[in-house]
Coordinates of C-alpha atoms and ligand atoms in Angstrom, one line a residue:
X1 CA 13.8 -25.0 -5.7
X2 CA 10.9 -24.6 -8.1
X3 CA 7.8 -27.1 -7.2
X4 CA 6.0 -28.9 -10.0
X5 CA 2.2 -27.8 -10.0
X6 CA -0.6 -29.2 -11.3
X7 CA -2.2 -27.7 -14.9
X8 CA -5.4 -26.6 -15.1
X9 CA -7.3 -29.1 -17.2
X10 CA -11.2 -28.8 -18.6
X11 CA -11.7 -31.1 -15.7
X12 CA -10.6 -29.2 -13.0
X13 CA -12.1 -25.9 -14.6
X14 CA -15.3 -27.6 -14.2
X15 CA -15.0 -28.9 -10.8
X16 CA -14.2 -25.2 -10.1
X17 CA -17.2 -24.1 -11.8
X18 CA -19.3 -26.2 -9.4
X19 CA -17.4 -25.0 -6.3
X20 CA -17.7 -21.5 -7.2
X21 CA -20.4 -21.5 -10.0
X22 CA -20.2 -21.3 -13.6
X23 CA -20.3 -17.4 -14.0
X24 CA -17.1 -16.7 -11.7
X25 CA -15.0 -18.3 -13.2
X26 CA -13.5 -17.0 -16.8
X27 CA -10.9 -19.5 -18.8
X28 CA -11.4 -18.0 -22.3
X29 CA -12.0 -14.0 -22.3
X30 CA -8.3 -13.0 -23.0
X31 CA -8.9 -9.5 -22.4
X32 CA -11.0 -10.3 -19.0
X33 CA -7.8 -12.2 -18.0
X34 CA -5.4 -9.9 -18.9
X35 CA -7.0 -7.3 -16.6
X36 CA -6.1 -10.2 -14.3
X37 CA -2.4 -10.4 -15.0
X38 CA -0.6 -7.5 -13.3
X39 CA -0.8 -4.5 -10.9
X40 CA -0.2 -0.9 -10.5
X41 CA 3.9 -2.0 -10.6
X42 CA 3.0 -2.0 -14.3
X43 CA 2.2 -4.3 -17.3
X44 CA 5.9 -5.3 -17.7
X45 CA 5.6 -7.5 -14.7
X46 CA 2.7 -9.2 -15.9
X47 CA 1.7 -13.2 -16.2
X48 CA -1.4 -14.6 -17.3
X49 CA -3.7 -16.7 -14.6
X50 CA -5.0 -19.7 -16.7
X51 CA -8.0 -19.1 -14.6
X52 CA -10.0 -16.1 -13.0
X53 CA -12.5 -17.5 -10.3
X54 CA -14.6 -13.9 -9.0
X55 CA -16.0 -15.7 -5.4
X56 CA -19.1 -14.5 -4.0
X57 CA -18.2 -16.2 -0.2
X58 CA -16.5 -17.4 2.0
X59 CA -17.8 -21.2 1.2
X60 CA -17.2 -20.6 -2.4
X61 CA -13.3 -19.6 -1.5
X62 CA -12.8 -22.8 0.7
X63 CA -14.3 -25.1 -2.1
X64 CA -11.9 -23.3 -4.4
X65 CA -8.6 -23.7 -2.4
X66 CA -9.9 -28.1 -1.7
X67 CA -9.6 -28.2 -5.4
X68 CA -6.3 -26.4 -5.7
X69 CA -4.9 -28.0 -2.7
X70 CA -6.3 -31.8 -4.6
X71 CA -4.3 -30.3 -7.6
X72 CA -1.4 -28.5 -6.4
X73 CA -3.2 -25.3 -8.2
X74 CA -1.1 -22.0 -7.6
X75 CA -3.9 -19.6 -6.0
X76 CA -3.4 -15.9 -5.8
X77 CA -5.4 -14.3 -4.2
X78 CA -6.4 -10.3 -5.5
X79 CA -8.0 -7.3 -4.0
X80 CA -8.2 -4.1 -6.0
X81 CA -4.8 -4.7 -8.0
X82 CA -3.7 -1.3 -6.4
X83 CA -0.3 -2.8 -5.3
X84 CA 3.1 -1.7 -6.6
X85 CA 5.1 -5.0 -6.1
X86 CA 3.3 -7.3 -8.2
X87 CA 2.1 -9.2 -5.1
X88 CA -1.0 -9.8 -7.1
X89 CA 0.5 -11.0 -10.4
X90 CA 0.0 -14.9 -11.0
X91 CA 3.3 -15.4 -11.6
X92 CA 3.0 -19.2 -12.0
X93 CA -0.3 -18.6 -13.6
X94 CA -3.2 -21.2 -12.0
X95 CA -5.7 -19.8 -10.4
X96 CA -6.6 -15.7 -9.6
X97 CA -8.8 -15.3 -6.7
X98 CA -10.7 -12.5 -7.2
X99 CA -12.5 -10.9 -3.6
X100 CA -14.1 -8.1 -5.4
X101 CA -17.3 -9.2 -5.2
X102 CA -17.2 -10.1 -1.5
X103 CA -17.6 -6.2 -0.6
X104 CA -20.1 -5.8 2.1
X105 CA -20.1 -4.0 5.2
X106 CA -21.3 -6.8 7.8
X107 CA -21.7 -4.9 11.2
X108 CA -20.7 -1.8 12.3
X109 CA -20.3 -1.9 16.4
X110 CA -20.6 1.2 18.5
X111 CA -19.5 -0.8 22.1
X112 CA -17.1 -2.5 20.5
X113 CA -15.8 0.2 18.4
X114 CA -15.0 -2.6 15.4
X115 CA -16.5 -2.7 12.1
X116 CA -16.8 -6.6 10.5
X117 CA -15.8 -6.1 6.9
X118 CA -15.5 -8.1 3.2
X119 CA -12.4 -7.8 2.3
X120 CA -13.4 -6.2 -1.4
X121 CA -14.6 -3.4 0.5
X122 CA -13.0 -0.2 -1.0
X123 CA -11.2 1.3 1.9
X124 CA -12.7 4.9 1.3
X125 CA -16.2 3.4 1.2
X126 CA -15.7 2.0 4.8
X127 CA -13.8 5.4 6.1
X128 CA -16.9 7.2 4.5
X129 CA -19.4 4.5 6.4
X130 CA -18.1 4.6 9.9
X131 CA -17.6 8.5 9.6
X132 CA -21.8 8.7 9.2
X133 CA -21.7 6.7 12.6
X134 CA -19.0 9.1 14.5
X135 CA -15.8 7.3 13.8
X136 CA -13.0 6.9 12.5
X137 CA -11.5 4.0 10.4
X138 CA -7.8 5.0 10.4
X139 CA -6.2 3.5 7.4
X140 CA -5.2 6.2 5.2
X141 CA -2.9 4.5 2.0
X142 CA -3.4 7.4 -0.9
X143 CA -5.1 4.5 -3.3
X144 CA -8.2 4.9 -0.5
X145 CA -10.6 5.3 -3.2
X146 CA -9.2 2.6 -5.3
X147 CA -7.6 -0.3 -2.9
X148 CA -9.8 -2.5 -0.7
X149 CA -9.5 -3.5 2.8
X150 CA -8.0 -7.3 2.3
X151 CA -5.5 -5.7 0.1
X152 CA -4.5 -3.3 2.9
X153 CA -4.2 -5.7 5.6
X154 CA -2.5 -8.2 2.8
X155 CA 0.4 -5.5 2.7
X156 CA 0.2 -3.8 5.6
X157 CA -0.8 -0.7 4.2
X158 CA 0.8 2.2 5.4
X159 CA -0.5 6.0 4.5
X160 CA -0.7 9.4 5.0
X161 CA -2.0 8.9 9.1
X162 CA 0.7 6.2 10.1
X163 CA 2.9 8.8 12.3
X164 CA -0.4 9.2 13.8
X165 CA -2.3 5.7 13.7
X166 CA 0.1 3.5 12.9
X167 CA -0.1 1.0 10.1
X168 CA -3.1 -1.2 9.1
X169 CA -1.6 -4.3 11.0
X170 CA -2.8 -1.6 14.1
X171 CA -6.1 -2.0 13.0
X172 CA -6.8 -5.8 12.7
X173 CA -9.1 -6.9 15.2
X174 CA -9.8 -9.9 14.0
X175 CA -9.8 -12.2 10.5
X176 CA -12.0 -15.1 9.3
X177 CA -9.3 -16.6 6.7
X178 CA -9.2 -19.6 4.6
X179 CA -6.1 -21.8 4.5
X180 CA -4.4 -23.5 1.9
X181 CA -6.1 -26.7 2.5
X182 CA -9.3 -25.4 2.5
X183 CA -10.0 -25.2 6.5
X184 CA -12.0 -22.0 7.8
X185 CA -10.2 -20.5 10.7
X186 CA -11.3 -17.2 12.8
X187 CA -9.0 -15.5 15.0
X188 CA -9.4 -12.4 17.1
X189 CA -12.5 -10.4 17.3
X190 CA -13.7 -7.9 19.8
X191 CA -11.4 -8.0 22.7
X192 CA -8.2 -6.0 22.7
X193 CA -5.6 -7.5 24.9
X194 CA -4.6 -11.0 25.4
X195 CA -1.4 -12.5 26.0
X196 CA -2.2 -16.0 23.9
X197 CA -0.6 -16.2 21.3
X198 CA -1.5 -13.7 17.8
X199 CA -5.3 -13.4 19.6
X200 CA -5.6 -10.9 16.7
X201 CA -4.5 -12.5 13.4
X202 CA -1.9 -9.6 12.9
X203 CA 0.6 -11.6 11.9
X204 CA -1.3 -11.9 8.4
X205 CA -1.2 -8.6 8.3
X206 CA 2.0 -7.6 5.9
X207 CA 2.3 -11.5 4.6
X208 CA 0.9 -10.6 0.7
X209 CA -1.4 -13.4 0.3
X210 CA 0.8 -16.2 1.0
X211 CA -0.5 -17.4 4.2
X212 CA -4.2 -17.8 3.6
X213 CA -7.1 -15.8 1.9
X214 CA -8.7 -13.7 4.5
X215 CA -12.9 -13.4 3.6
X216 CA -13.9 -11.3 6.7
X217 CA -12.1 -8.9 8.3
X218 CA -12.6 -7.0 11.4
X219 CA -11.3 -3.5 12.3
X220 CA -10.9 -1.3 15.5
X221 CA -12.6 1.9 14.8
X222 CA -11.1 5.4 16.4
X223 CA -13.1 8.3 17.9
X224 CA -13.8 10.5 14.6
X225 CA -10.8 13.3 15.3
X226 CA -13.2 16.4 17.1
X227 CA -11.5 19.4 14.0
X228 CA -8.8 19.4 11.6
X229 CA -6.8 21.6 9.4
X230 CA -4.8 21.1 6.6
X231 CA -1.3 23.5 6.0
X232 CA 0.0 23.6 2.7
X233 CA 3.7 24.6 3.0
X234 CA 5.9 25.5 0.5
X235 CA 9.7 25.7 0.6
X236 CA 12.6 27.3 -2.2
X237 CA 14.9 24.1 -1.1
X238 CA 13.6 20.0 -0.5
X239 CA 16.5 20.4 2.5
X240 CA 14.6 23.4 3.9
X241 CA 11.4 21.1 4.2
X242 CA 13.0 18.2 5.2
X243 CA 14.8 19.8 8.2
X244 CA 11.6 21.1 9.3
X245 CA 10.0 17.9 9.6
X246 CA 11.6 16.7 13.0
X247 CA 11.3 19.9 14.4
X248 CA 7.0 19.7 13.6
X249 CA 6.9 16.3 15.2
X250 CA 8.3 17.2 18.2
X251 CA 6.7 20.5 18.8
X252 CA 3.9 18.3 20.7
X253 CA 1.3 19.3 18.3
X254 CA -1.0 16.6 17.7
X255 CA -0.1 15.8 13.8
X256 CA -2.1 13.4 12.0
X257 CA -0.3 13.3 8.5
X258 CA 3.0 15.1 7.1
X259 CA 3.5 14.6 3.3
X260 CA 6.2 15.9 1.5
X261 CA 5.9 16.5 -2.3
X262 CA 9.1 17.8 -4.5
X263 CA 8.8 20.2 -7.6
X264 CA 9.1 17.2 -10.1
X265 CA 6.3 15.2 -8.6
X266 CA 3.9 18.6 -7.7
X267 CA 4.7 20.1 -11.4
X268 CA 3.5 16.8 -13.3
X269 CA 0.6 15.9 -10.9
X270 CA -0.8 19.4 -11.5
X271 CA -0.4 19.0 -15.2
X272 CA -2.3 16.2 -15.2
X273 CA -5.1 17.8 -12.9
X274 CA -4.6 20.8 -14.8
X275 CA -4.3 22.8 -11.7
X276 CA -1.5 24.6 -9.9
X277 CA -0.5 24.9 -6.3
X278 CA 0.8 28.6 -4.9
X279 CA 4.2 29.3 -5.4
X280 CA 5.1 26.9 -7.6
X281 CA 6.9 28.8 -9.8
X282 CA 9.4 29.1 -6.7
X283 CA 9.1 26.1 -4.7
X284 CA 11.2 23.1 -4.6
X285 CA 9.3 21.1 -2.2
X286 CA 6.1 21.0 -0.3
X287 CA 4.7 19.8 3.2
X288 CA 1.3 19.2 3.3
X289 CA 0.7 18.5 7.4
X290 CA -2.5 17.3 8.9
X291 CA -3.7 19.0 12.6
X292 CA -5.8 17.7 15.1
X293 CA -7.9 20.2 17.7
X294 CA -10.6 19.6 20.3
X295 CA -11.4 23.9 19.8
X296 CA -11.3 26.0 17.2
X297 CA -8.5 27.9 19.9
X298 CA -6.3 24.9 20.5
X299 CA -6.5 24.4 16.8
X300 CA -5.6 27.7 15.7
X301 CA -2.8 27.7 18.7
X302 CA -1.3 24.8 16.6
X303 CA -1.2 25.9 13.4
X304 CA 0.3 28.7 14.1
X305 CA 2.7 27.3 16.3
X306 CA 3.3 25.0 13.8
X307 CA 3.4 28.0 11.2
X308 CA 6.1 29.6 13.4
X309 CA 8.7 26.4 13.0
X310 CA 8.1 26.5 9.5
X311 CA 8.6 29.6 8.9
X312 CA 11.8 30.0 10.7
X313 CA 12.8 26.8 9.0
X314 CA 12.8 29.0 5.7
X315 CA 9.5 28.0 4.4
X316 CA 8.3 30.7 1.7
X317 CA 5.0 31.0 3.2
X318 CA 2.8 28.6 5.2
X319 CA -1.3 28.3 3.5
X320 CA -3.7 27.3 6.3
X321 CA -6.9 25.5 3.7
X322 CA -9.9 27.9 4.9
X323 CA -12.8 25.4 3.5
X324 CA -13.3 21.7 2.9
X325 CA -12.7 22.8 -0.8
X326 CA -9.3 24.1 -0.6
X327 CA -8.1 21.2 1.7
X328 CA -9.6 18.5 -0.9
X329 CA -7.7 20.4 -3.6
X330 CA -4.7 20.2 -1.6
X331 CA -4.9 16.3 -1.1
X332 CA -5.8 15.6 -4.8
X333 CA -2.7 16.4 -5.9
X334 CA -1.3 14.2 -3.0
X335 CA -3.4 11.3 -4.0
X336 CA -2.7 11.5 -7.7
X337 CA 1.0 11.7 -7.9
X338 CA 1.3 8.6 -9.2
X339 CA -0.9 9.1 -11.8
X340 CA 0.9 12.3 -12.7
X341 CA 3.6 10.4 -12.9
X342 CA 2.4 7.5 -15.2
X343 CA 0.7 10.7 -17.8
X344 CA 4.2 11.9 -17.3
X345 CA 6.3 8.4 -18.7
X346 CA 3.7 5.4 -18.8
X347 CA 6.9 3.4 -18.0
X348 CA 7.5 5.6 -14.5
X349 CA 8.6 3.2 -11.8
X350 CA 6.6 3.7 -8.6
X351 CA 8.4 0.9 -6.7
X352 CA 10.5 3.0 -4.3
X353 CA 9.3 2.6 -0.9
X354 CA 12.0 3.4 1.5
X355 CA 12.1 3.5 5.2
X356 CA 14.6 4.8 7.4
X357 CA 14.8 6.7 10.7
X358 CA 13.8 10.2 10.6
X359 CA 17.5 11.5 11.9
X360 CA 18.8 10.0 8.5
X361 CA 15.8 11.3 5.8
X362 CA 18.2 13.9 4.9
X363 CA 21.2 11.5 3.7
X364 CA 18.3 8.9 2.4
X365 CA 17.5 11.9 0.1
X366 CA 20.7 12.8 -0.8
X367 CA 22.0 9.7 -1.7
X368 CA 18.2 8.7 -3.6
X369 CA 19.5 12.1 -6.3
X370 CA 22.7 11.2 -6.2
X371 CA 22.2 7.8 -7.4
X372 CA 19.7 9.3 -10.4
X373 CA 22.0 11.5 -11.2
X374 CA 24.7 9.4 -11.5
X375 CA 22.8 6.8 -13.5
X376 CA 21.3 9.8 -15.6
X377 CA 17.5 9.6 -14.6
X378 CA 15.0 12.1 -13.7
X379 CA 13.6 11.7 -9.7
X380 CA 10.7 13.0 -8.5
X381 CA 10.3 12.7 -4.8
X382 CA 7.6 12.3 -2.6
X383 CA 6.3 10.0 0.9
X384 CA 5.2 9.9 4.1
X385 CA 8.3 11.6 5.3
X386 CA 6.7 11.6 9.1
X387 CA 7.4 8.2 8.8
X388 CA 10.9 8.3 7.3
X389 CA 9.2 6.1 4.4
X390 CA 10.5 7.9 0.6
X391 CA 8.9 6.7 -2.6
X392 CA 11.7 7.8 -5.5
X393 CA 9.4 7.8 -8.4
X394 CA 12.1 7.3 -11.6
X395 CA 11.4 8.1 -15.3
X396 CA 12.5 6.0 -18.0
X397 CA 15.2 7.9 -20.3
X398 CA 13.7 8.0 -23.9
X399 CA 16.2 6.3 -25.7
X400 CA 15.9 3.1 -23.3
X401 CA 13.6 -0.1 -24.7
X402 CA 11.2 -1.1 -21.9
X403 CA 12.6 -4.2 -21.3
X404 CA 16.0 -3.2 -20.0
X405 CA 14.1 -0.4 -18.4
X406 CA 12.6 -2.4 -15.6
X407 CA 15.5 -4.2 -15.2
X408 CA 17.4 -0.9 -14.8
X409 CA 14.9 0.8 -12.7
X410 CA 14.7 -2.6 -9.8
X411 CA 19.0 -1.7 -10.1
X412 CA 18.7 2.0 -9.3
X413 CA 16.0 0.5 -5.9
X414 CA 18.3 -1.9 -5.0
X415 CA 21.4 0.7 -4.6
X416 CA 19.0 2.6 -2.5
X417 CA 17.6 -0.4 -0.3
X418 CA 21.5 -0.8 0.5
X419 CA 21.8 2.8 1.6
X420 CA 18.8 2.3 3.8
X421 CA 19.5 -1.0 5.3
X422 CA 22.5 0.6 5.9
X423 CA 21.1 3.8 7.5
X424 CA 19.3 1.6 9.6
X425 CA 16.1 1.7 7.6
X426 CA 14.2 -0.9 5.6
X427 CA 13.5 -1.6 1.8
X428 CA 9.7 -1.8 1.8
X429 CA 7.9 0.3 4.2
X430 CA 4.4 -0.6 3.2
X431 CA 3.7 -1.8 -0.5
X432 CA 4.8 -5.3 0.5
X433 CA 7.5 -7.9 -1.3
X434 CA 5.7 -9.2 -3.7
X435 CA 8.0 -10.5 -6.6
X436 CA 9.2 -7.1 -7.6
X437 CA 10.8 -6.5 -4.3
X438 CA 11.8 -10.2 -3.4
X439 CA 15.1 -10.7 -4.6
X440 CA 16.3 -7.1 -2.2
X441 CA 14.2 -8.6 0.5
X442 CA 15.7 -11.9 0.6
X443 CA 19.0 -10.1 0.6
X444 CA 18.8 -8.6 3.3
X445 CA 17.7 -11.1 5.5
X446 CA 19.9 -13.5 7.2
X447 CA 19.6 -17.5 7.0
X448 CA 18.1 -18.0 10.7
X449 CA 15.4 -14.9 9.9
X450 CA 14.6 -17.0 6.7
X451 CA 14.6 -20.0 7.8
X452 CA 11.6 -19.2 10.5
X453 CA 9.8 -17.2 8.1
X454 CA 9.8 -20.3 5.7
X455 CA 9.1 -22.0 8.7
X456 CA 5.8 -20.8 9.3
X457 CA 4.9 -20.7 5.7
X458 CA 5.2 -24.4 4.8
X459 CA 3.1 -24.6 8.3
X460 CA 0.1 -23.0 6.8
X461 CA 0.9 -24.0 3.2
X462 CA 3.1 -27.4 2.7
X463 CA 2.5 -27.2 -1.0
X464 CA 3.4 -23.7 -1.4
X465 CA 0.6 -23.2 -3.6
X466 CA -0.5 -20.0 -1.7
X467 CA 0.8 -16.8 -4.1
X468 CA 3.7 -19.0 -4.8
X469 CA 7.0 -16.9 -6.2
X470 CA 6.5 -14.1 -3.7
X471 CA 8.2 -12.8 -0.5
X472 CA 10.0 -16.1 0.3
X473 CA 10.3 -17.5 -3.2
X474 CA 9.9 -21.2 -4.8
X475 CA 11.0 -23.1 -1.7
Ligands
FAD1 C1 -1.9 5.8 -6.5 C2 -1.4 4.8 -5.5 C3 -1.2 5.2 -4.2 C4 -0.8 4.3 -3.2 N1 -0.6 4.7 -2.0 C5 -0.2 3.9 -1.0 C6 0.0 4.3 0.3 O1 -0.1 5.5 0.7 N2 0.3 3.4 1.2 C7 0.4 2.0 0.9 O2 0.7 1.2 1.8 N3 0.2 1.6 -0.3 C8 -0.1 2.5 -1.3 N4 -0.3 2.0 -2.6 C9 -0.1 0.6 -2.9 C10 -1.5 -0.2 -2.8 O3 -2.6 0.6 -3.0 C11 -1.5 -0.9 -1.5 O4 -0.5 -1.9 -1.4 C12 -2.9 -1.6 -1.2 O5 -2.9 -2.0 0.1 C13 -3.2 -2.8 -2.1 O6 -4.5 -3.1 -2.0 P1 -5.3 -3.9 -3.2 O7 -6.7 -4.2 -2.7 O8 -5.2 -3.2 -4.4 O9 -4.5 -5.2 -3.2 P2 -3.9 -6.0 -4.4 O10 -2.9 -5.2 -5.1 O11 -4.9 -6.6 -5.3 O12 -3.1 -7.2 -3.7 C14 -2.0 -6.9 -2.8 C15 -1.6 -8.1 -2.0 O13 -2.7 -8.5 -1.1 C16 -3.1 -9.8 -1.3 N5 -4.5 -9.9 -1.0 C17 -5.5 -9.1 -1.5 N6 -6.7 -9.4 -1.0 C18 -6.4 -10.5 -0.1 C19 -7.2 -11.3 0.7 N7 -8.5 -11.1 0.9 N8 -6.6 -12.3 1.4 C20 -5.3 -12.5 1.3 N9 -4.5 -11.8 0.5 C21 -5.0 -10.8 -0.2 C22 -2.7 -10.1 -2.8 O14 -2.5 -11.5 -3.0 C23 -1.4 -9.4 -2.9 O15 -0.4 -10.1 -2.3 C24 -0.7 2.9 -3.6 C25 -0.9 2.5 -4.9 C26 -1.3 3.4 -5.8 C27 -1.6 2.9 -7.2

């Protein structure tokens, strides 16, 4: 069922002016509003918002969403625009809810081991922030220096430390968010167990915007990890470095992060760095594992024991980063795969985001090439394989118009969220739904699942007019 919403008239654009002040809110700069109009899953899922309303708080954002609730206003809300599944693309236009300017660090608490955050906050510039105070903030996505903290709870951010951490939902301490109607709620805060209900607010955490704008967050903070080291491992087969992974895992080690990177993916990203990593002339696939050690000993006694499995696991050598240099060159190339990819084929399609147990990564592989190959596509591989989660990255064939391509690509990731489902995995392990992904998602849920999912939405949001047309749909 699709709902009727309101327009957006001159008169409500100027009762939004006075809730959120004349200079946040842009009607008629076209190319302001484009910027406005789609995410990192790419321009061909854009829409145009009729309005973009920058807030500077919380009171501004409740005054906003009384207005849109008077009006039946679509509202999405929008962190960074980082996402893959166009969670933040105003797909019934209305009304984008920018939080970027909402990006301070309130309070950082060394009892409580929480930091009270904006949600604009970029989530590097908090990681760097609590670091300076002997902590650690343990969301890890690879967009850290891009994506911001609402964005990351919004999703449920996963990342490079997830088999370590766990994901950002782990994180969430406490929210201040604002509900459809308007209302202010706060849930959660400092205390970490309670067996009343979700004392946390983690239950927002993963739901894309369409339960409420959150406009303070706060986060547990870990112990800053005592020292680290970064391996760099490359392998002549992607079955060689996938076999090892298991094996890494449970040597007991303590692991923080285990990346893997095939030769498509490491060739382009390097290209477009315009560096190389060793052996890549030979190497079909690399591991790039993260180690944890309370002494330089019990640190050196890992990576090598480490080392050892992945040698005998037919690794063609294993590189131990000596400096804070070499490591940081190792992890560019990590964090810029995907725009190695996009300098590679500006239609690439990033939306691959597989999850499934790590017994089964090998035939989640398998069947991810054979399903290119079938269809006659160029894969690059690449993901938190520690996790099981796989992001196929695809490339559009020349001779295909854009158009079909999407359509095509979203065909070849819905094959593959079959294979998973049926490998006892999942089709989004942490970019979220969004609209990209919906149709797969709803697929593979069943009627009762659904039917307390929409449940709870129309509890929060009667009018669906929070980031309508995502996860659950027009219902
Ligand atoms: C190069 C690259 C690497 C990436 N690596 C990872 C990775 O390793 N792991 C990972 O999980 N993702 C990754 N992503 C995807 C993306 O960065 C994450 O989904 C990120 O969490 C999105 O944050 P954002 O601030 O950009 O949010 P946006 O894209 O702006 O929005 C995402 C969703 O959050 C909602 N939202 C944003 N702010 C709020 C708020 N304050 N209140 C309520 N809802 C809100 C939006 O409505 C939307 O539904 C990557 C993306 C890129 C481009």
């Amino acid at each position: 069922m699709t709902r009727e919403y309101g327009k957006v008239t001159p008169e409500i654009v100027a009762e939004l002016r006075g809730a959120a002040g004349a200079r946040n809110v842009v009607t008629d700069d076209k190319d302001t509003m484009e910027n406005y109009s789609y995410d990192e899953a790419g321009q061909l899922f854009g829409h145009m918002p009729d309005v973009v309303i920058r807030v500077d708080n919380t009171e501004q954002v409740s005054a906003v969403m009384k207005i849109a609730s008077k009006y039946k206003i679509p509202v999405t809300p929008r962190g960074a625009g980082s996402g893959l599944a166009g969670s933040a693309v105003p797909v019934h236009g209305g009304i984008v809810l920018s939080l970027e300017k909402m990006n301070r660090i309130l309070e950082i608490d060394p009892v409580n081991r929480v930091a009270v955050v904006e949600p604009g906050v970029v989530t590097n510039e908090l990681c760097k922030a609590v670091a300076e105070k002997g902590f650690l903030y343990a969301g890890y996505p690879m967009s850290t220096e891009t994506s911001f903290i609402g964005g990351n709870v919004a999703t449920n951010a996963g990342g490079g430390k997830v088999i370590r951490y766990g994901s950002t939902r782990r994180h969430v301490m406490g929210l201040e968010v604002v509900l459809a109607s308007g209302t202010v709620r706060n849930m959660g805060g400092t205390i970490r167990t309670a067996t009343w209900g979700d004392h946390r607010g983690q239950r927002r955490a993963g739901s894309d915007g369409t339960l409420g704008i959150m406009t303070k967050i706060i986060v547990n903070l870990e112990p800053k990890p005592g020292k680290v080291v970064n391996l760099l491992t490359a392998f002549g087969t992607l079955d060689e470095a996938v076999d090892c992974v298991a094996k890494v895992i449970r040597s007991g080690v303590p692991i923080i992060s285990c990346e893997i990177l095939d030769r498509l993916s490491t060739a382009i990203t390097c290209r477009y760095l315009n560096t190389s990593l060793p052996y890549q002339d030979k190497a079909a696939a690399y591991l790039i594992i993260q180690i944890e050690g309370d002494t330089d000993e019990r640190l050196e006694d890992s990576y090598e024991k480490v080392g050892k499995i992945l040698m005998d696991g037919g690794a063609l050598e294993v590189f131990v980063a000596e400096s804070r240099t070499e490591s940081a060159a190792i992890w560019n190339v990590r964090q810029n795969l995907a725009e190695g990819a996009r300098n590679y084929d500006p239609y690439a399609s990033l939306s691959g985001d597989l999850v499934v147990p790590l017994s089964v990564v090998p035939e989640m592989v398998a069947e991810s090439q054979a399903a290119a190959k079938r269809r006659g596509i160029e894969m690059g591989l690449l993901g938190h394989i520690a996790d099981g989660n796989l992001h196929p990255i695809i490339f559009k064939p020349k001779d295909m118009e854009p158009h079909h391509w999407a359509e095509f690509a979203e065909e070849y990731f819905e094959e593959l969220v079959g294979v998973a489902v049926r490998l006892g995995g999942v089709g989004s392990g942490e970019h979220g739904v969004g609209f990209v992904k919906m149709p797969i998602f709803l697929g593979t849920k069943s009627d009762e699942e659904l039917a307390i999912l929409r449940g709870i939405k129309a509890s929060f949001d009667p009018d669906n007019i929070m980031n309508p047309g995502k996860v659950l749909g027009d219902f």
